[in-house]
mmCIF file of C-alpha atoms in Angstrom:
data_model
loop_
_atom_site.group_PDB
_atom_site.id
_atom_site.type_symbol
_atom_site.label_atom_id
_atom_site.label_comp_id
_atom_site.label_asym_id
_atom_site.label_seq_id
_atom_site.Cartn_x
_atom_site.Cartn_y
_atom_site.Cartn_z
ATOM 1 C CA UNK N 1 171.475 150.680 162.837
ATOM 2 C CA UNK N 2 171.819 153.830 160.921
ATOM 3 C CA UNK N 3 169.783 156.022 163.134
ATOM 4 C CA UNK N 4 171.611 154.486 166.195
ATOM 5 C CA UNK N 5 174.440 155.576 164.789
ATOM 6 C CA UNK N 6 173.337 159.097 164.379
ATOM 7 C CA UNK N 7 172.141 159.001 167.809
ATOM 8 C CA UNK N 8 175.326 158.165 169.043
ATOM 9 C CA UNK N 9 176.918 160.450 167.266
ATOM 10 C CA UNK N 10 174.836 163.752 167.752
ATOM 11 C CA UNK N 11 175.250 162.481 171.778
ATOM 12 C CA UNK N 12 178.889 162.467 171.277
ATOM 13 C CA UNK N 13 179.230 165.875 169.594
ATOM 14 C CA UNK N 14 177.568 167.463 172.636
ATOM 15 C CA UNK N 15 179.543 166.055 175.085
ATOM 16 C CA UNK N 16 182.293 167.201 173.328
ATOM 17 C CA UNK N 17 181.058 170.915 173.466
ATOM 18 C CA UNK N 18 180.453 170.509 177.213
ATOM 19 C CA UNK N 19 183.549 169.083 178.156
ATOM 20 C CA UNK N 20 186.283 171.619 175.712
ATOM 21 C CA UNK N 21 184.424 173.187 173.076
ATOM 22 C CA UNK N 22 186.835 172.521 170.528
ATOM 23 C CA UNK N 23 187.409 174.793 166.887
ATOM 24 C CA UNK N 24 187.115 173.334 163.345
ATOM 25 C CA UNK N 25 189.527 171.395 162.087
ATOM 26 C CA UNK N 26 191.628 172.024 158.810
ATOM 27 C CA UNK N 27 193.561 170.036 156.204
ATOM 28 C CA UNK N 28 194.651 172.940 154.466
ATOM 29 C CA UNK N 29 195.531 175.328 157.352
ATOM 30 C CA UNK N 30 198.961 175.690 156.262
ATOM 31 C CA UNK N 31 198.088 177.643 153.307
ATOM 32 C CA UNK N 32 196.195 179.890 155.328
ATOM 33 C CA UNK N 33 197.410 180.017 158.968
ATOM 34 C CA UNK N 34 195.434 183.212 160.028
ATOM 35 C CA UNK N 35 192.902 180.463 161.207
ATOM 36 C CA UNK N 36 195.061 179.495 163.695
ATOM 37 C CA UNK N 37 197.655 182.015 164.523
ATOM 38 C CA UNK N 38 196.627 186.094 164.241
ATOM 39 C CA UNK N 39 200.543 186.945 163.949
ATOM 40 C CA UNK N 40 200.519 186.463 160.528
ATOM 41 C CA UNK N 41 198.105 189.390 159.627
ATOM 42 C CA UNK N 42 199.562 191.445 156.684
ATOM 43 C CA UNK N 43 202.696 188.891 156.425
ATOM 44 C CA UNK N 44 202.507 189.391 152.049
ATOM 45 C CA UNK N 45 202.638 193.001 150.064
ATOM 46 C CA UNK N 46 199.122 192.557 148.832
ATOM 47 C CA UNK N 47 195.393 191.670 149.738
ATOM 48 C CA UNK N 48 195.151 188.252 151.177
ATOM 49 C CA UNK N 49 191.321 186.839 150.931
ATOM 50 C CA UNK N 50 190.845 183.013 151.252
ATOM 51 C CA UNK N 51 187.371 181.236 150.743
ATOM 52 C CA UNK N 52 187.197 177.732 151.817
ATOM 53 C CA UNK N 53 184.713 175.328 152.463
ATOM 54 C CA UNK N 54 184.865 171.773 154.045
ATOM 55 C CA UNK N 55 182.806 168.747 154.219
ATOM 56 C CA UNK N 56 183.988 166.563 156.767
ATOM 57 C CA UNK N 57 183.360 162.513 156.843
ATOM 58 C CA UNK N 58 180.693 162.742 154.198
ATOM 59 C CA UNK N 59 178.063 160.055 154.043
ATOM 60 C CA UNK N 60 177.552 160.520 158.036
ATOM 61 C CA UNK N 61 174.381 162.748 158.813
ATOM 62 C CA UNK N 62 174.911 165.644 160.852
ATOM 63 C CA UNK N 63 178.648 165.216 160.429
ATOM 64 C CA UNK N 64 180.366 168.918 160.479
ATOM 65 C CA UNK N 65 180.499 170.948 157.435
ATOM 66 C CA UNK N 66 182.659 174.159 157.908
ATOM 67 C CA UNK N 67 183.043 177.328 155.549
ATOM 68 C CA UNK N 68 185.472 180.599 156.450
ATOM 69 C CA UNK N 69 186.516 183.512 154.871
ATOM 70 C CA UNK N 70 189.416 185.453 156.312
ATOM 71 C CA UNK N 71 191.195 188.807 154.742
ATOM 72 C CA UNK N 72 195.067 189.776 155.740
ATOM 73 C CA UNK N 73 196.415 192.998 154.666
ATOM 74 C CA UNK N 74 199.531 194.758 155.377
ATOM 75 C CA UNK N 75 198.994 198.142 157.074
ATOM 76 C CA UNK N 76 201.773 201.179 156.367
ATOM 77 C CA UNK N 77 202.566 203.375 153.716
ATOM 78 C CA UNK N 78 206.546 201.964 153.943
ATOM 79 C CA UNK N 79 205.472 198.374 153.158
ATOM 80 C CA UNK N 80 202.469 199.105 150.849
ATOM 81 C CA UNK N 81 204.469 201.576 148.979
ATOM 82 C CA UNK N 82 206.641 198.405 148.022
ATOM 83 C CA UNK N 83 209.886 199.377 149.956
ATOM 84 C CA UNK N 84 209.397 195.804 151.438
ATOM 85 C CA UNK N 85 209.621 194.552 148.157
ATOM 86 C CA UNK N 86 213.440 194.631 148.999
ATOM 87 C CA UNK N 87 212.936 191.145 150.812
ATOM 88 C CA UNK N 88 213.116 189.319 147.463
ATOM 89 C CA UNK N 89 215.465 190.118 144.354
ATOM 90 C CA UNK N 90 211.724 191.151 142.297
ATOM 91 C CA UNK N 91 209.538 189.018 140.264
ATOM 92 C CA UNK N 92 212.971 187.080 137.976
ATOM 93 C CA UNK N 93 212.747 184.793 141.779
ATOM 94 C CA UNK N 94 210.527 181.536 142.177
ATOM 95 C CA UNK N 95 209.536 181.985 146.409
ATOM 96 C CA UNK N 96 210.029 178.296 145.791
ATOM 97 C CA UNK N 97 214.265 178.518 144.495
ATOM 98 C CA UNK N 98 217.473 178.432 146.125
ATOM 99 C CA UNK N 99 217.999 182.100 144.363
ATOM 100 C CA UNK N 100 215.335 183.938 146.303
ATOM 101 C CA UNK N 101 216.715 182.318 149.851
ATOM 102 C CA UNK N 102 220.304 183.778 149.046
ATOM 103 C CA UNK N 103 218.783 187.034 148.161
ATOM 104 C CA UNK N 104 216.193 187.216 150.950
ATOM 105 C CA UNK N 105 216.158 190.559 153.043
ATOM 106 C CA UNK N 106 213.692 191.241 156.133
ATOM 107 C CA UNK N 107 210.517 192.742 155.488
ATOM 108 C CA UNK N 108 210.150 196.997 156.360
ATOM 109 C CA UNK N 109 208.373 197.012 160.403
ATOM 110 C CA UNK N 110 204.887 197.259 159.406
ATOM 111 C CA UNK N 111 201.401 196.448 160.465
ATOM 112 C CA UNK N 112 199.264 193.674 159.940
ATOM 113 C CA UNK N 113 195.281 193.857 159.783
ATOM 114 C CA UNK N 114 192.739 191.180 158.757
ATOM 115 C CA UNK N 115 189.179 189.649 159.776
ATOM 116 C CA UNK N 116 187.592 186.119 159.718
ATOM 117 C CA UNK N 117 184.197 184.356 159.963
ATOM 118 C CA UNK N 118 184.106 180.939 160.416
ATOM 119 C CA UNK N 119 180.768 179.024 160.401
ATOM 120 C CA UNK N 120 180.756 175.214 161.657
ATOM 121 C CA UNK N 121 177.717 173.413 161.299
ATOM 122 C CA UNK N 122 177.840 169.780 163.408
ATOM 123 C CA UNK N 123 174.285 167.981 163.876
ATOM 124 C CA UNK N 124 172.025 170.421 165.395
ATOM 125 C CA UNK N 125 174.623 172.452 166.880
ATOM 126 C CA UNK N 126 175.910 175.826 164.761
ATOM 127 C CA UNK N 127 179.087 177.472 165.527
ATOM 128 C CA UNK N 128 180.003 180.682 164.422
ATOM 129 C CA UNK N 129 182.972 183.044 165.040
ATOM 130 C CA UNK N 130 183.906 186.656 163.449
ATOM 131 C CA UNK N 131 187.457 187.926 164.748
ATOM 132 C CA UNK N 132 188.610 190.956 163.616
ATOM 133 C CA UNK N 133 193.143 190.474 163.756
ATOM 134 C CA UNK N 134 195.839 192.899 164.288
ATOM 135 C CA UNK N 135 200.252 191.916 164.114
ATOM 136 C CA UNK N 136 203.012 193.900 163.848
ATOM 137 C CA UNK N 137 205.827 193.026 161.823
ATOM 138 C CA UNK N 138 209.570 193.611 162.841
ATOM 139 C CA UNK N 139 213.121 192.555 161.152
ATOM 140 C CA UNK N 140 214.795 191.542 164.502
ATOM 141 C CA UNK N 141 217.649 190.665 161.558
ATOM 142 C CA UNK N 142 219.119 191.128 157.706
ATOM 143 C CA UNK N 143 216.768 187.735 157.266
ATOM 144 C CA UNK N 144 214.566 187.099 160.144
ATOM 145 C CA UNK N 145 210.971 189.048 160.952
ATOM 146 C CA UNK N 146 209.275 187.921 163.939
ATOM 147 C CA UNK N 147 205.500 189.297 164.387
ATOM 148 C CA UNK N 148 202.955 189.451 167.216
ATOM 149 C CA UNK N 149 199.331 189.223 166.734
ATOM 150 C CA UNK N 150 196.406 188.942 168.829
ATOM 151 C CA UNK N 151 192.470 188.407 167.358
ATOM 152 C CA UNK N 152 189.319 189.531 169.009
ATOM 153 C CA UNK N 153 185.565 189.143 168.541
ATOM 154 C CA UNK N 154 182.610 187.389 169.345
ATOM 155 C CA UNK N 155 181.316 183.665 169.407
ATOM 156 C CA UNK N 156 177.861 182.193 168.751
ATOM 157 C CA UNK N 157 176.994 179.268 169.806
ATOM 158 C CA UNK N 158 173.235 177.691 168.788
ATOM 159 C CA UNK N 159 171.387 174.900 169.098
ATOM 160 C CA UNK N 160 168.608 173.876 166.861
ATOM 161 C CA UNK N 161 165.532 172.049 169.291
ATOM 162 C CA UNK N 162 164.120 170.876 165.450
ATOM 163 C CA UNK N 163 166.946 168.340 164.704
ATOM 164 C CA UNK N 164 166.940 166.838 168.123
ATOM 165 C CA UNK N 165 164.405 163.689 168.363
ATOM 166 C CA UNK N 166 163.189 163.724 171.987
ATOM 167 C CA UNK N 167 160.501 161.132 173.898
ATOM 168 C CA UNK N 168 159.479 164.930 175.517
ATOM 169 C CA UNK N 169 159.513 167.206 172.534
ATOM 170 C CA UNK N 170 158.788 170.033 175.417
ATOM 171 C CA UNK N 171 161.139 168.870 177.606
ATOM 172 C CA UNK N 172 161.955 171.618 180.016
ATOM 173 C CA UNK N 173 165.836 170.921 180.651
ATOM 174 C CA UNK N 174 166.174 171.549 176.653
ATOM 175 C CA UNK N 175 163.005 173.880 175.468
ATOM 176 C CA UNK N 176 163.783 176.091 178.799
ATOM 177 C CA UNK N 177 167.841 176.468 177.973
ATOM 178 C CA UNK N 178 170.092 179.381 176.578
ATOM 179 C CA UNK N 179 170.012 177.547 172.762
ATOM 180 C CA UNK N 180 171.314 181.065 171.409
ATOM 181 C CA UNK N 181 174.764 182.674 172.519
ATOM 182 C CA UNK N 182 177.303 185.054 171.953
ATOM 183 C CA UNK N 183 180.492 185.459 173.703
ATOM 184 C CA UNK N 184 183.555 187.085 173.395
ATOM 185 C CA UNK N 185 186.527 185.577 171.880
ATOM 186 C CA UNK N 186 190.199 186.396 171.916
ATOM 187 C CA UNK N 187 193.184 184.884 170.822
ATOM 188 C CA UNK N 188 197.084 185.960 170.645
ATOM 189 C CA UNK N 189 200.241 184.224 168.491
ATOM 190 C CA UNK N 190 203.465 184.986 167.805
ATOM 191 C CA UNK N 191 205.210 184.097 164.440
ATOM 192 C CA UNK N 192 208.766 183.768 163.113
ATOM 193 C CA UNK N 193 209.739 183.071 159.628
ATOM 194 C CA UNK N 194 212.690 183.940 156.976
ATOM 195 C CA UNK N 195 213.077 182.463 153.512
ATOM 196 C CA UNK N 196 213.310 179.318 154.492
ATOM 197 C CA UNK N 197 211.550 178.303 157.369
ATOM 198 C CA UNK N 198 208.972 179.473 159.881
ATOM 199 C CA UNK N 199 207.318 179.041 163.638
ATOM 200 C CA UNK N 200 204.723 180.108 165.174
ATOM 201 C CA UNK N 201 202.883 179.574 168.747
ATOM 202 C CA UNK N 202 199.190 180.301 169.450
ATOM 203 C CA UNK N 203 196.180 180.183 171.564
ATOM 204 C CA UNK N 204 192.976 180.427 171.105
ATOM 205 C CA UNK N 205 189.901 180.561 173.071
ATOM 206 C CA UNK N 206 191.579 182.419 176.038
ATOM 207 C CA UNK N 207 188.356 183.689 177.445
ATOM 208 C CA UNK N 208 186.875 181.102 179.306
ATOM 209 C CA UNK N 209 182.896 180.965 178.687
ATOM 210 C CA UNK N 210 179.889 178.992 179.922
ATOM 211 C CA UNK N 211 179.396 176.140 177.145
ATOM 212 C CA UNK N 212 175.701 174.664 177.876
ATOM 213 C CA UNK N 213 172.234 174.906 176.637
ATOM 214 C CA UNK N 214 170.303 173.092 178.924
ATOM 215 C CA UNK N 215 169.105 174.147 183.004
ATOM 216 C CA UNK N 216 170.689 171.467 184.436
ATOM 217 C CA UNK N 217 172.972 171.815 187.165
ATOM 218 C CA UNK N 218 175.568 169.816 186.052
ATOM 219 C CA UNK N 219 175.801 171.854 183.269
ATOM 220 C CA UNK N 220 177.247 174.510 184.914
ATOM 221 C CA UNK N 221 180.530 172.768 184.750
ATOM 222 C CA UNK N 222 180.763 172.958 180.976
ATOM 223 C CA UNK N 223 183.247 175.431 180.578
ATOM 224 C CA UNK N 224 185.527 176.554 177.122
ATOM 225 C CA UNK N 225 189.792 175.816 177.975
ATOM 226 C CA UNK N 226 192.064 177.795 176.233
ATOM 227 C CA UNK N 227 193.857 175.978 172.580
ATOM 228 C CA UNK N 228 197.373 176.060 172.442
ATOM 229 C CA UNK N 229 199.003 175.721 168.529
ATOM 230 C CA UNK N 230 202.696 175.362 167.764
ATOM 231 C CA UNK N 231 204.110 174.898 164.243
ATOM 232 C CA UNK N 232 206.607 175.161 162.114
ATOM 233 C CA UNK N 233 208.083 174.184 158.589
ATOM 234 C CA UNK N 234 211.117 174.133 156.038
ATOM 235 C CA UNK N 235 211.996 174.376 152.775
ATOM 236 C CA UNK N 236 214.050 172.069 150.897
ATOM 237 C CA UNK N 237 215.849 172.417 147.802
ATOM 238 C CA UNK N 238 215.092 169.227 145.654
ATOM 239 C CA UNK N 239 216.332 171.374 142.300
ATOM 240 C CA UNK N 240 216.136 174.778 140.781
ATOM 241 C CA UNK N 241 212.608 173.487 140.302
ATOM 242 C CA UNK N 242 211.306 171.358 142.894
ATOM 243 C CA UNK N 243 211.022 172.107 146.575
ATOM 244 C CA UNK N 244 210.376 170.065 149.283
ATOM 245 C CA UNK N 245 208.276 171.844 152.521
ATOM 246 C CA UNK N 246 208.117 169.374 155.051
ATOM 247 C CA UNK N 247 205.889 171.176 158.377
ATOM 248 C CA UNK N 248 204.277 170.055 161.470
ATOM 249 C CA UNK N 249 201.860 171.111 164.211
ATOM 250 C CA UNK N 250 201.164 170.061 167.750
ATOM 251 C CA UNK N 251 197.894 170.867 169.160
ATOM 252 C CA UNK N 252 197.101 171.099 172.930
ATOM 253 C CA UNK N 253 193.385 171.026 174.130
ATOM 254 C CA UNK N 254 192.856 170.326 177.908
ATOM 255 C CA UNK N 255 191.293 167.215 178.624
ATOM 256 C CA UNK N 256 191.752 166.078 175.260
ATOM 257 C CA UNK N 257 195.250 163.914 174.192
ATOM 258 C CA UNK N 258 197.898 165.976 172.776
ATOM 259 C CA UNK N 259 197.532 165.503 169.054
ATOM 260 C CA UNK N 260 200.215 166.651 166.172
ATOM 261 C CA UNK N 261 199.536 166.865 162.332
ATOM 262 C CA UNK N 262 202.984 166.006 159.543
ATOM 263 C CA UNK N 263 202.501 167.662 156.411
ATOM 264 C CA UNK N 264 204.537 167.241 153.183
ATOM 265 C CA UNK N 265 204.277 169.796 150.361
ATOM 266 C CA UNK N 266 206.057 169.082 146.834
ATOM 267 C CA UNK N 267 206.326 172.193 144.411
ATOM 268 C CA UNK N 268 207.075 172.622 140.964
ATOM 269 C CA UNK N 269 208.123 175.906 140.514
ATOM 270 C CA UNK N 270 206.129 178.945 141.643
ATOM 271 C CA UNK N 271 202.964 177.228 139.857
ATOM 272 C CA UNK N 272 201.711 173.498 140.846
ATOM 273 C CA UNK N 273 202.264 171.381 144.508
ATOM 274 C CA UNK N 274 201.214 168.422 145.610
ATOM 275 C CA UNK N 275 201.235 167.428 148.893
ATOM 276 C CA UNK N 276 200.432 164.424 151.603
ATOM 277 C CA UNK N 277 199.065 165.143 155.362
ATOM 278 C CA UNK N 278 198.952 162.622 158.348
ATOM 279 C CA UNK N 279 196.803 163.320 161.626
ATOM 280 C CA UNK N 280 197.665 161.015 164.437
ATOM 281 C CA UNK N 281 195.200 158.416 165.383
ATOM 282 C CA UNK N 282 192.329 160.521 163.163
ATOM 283 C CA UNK N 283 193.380 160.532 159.320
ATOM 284 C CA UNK N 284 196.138 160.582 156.087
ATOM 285 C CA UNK N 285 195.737 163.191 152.987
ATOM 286 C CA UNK N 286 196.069 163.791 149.910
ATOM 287 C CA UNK N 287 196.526 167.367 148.627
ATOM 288 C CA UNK N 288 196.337 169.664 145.441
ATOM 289 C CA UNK N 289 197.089 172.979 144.149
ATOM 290 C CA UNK N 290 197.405 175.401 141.676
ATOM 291 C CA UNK N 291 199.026 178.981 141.235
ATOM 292 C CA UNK N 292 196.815 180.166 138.271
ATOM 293 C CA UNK N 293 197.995 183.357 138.116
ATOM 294 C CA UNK N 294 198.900 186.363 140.320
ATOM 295 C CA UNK N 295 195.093 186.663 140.850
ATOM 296 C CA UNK N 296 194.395 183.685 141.762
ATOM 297 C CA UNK N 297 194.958 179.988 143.509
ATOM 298 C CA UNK N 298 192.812 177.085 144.287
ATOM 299 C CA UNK N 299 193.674 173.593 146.335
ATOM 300 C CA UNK N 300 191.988 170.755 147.144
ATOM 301 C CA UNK N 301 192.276 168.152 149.697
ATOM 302 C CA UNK N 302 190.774 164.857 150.647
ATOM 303 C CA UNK N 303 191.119 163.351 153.708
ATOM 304 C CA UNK N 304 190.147 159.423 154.870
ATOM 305 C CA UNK N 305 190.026 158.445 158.491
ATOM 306 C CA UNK N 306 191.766 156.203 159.993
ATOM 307 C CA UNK N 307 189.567 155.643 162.822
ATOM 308 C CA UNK N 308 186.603 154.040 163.689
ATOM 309 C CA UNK N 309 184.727 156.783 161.363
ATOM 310 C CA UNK N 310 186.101 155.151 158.072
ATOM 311 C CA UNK N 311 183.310 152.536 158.436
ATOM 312 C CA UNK N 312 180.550 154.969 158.109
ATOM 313 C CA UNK N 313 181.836 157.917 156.186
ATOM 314 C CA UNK N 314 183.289 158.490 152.674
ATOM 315 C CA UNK N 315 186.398 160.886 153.810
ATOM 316 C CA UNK N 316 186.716 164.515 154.019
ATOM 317 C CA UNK N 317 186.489 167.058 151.165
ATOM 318 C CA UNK N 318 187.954 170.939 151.488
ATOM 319 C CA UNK N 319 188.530 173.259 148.711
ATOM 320 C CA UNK N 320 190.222 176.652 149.051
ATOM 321 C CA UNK N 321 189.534 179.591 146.638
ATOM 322 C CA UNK N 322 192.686 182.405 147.235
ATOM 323 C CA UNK N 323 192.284 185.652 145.543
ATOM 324 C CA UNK N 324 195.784 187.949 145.875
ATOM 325 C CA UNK N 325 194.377 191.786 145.685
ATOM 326 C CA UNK N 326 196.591 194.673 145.022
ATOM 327 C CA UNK N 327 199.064 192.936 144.321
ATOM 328 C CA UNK N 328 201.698 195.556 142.406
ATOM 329 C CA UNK N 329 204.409 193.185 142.066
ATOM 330 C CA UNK N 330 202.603 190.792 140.161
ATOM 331 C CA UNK N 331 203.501 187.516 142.376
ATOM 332 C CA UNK N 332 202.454 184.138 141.141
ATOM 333 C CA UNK N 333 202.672 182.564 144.878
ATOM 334 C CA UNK N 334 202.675 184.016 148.479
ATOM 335 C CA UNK N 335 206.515 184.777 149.732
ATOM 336 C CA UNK N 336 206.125 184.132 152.844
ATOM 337 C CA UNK N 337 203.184 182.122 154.136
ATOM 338 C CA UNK N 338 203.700 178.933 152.312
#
């Protein structure tokens, strides 16, 4: 039964790369939304790099196991220099409290740089993509910056013949096929945010590629569709410690249903959050994280499923590691991308 299983599932995994070739999914994007939106490239005064690593429905073989690192940096001697340090009334303000919304001021124009591998491992197939991101940064008001971003690199695809069980182990429609690719990769976004709140629209994938590895004809109509992410969130003031960050996004995938994630982020202070995350028809989480000091975060998230999967698998596990570099004005938690 167990190997049937893993048939079926390694068979479903490629059709779903032949019909929309779809990118890892993430509990904890919303601490780091460079992985789905290049606008927000350099959006905090300091050094941005994120490790994170994520085991998805554990307990099912070949089930995907993703790990990224991604670096944002702002770019400009007015915003480096800490003139856009003006945006917050200095270090006495929690990014979390009422005080720092009624003291808020736009961010200096500036540039935004950063870069991004993301490896996805799912059965025998191996995704990998390295994007190299660029945004600039303008205050359209006194409170309100809206950026635009766009990401570019390259995409490699691979299949390994060694973990595929075949009555032909030289069968010619897989032994003969492209089972090692690169292709481009682009993606754009634009992103809105103040003290309070935040948007942002995306897509990904724009360049569409050949998605096949073996000769046969049909094949041919395997074909990467463009991604299409739009999100947004709030913050709302529970007390002069607590703050509640309610945020949502709807993802759009051509042929695949329109899905939408709720999120629900609880923090005390500028150092500890819990939160709670709900994927439609797919999964509910539970989420954790710490602030440990202006060097460094961590969170944690498990996720169970709510579908079919939850009889075979043992949830989802994702850790993020966040190291804040350069940064002069000692911050405990990002300002901005929260």
């Amino acid at each position: 039964m167990k190997k049937l299983l893993h048939v079926l599932f390694i068979f479903s995994l490629m059709l779903q790369l032949a019909e929309a070739q779809q990118k890892p999914q993430y509990t904890q994007y919303v601490f780091n939304n460079l992985l789905l939106n290049p606008a927000v490239s350099g959006i905090e005064n300091y050094i941005d790099l994120k490790a994170g690593y994520r085991s998805q429905w554990t307990g099912l073989q070949g089930a995907p196991v993703t790990s990224y690192l991604t670096f944002s940096a702002p770019f400009g001697s007015d915003f480096v220099r800490g003139d856009a340090a003006a945006m917050s009334p200095g270090n006495e303000a929690n990014p979390y409290s009422h005080l720092y919304t009624q003291n808020y001021q736009a961010a200096e124009p500036h540039h935004g740089i950063g870069f991004m591998v993301v490896s996805d491992q799912a059965g025998p197939i191996s995704t990998t993509n390295i994007d190299a991101t660029y945004a600039y940064h303008l205050g359209i008001s006194s409170t309100f910056n809206l950026s635009v971003g766009v990401a570019a690199g390259l995409n490699h695809n691979s299949l390994n013949i060694a973990d595929l069980s075949l009555e032909n182990p030289l069968d010619p429609v897989i032994a003969n096929g492209n089972n090692s690719q690169w292709k481009p990769d682009l993606s754009v976004g634009i992103w809105g945010y103040s003290s309070n709140y935040y948007f942002g629209v995306s897509a990904q994938q724009l360049l569409s590629q050949n998605s096949y590895f073996t000769t046969t004809n049909a094949s041919n109509q395997a074909k990467t569709v463009p991604q299409y992410f739009i999100t947004g969130g709030v913050k709302l003031f529970l007390s002069d410690d607590m703050t509640l960050m309610p945020s949502a996004l709807l993802k759009i995938l051509n042929p695949e249903p329109v899905a939408f994630d709720i999120n629900m982020k609880l923090a005390f202070k500028d150092r500890f959050w819990i939160g709670a995350s709900y994927r439609n028809q797919d999964s509910v989480a539970g989420l954790l994280g710490f602030n440990l000091s202006s060097l460094i975060n961590v969170s944690y998230s498990y996720e169970y499923s709510t579908s079919a999967l939850r009889t075979v698998s043992n949830g989802t596990h994702e850790i993020v590691l966040g190291l804040m570099l350069n940064n002069k004005d000692r911050e405990i938690s990002p300002r901005n991308s929260w």
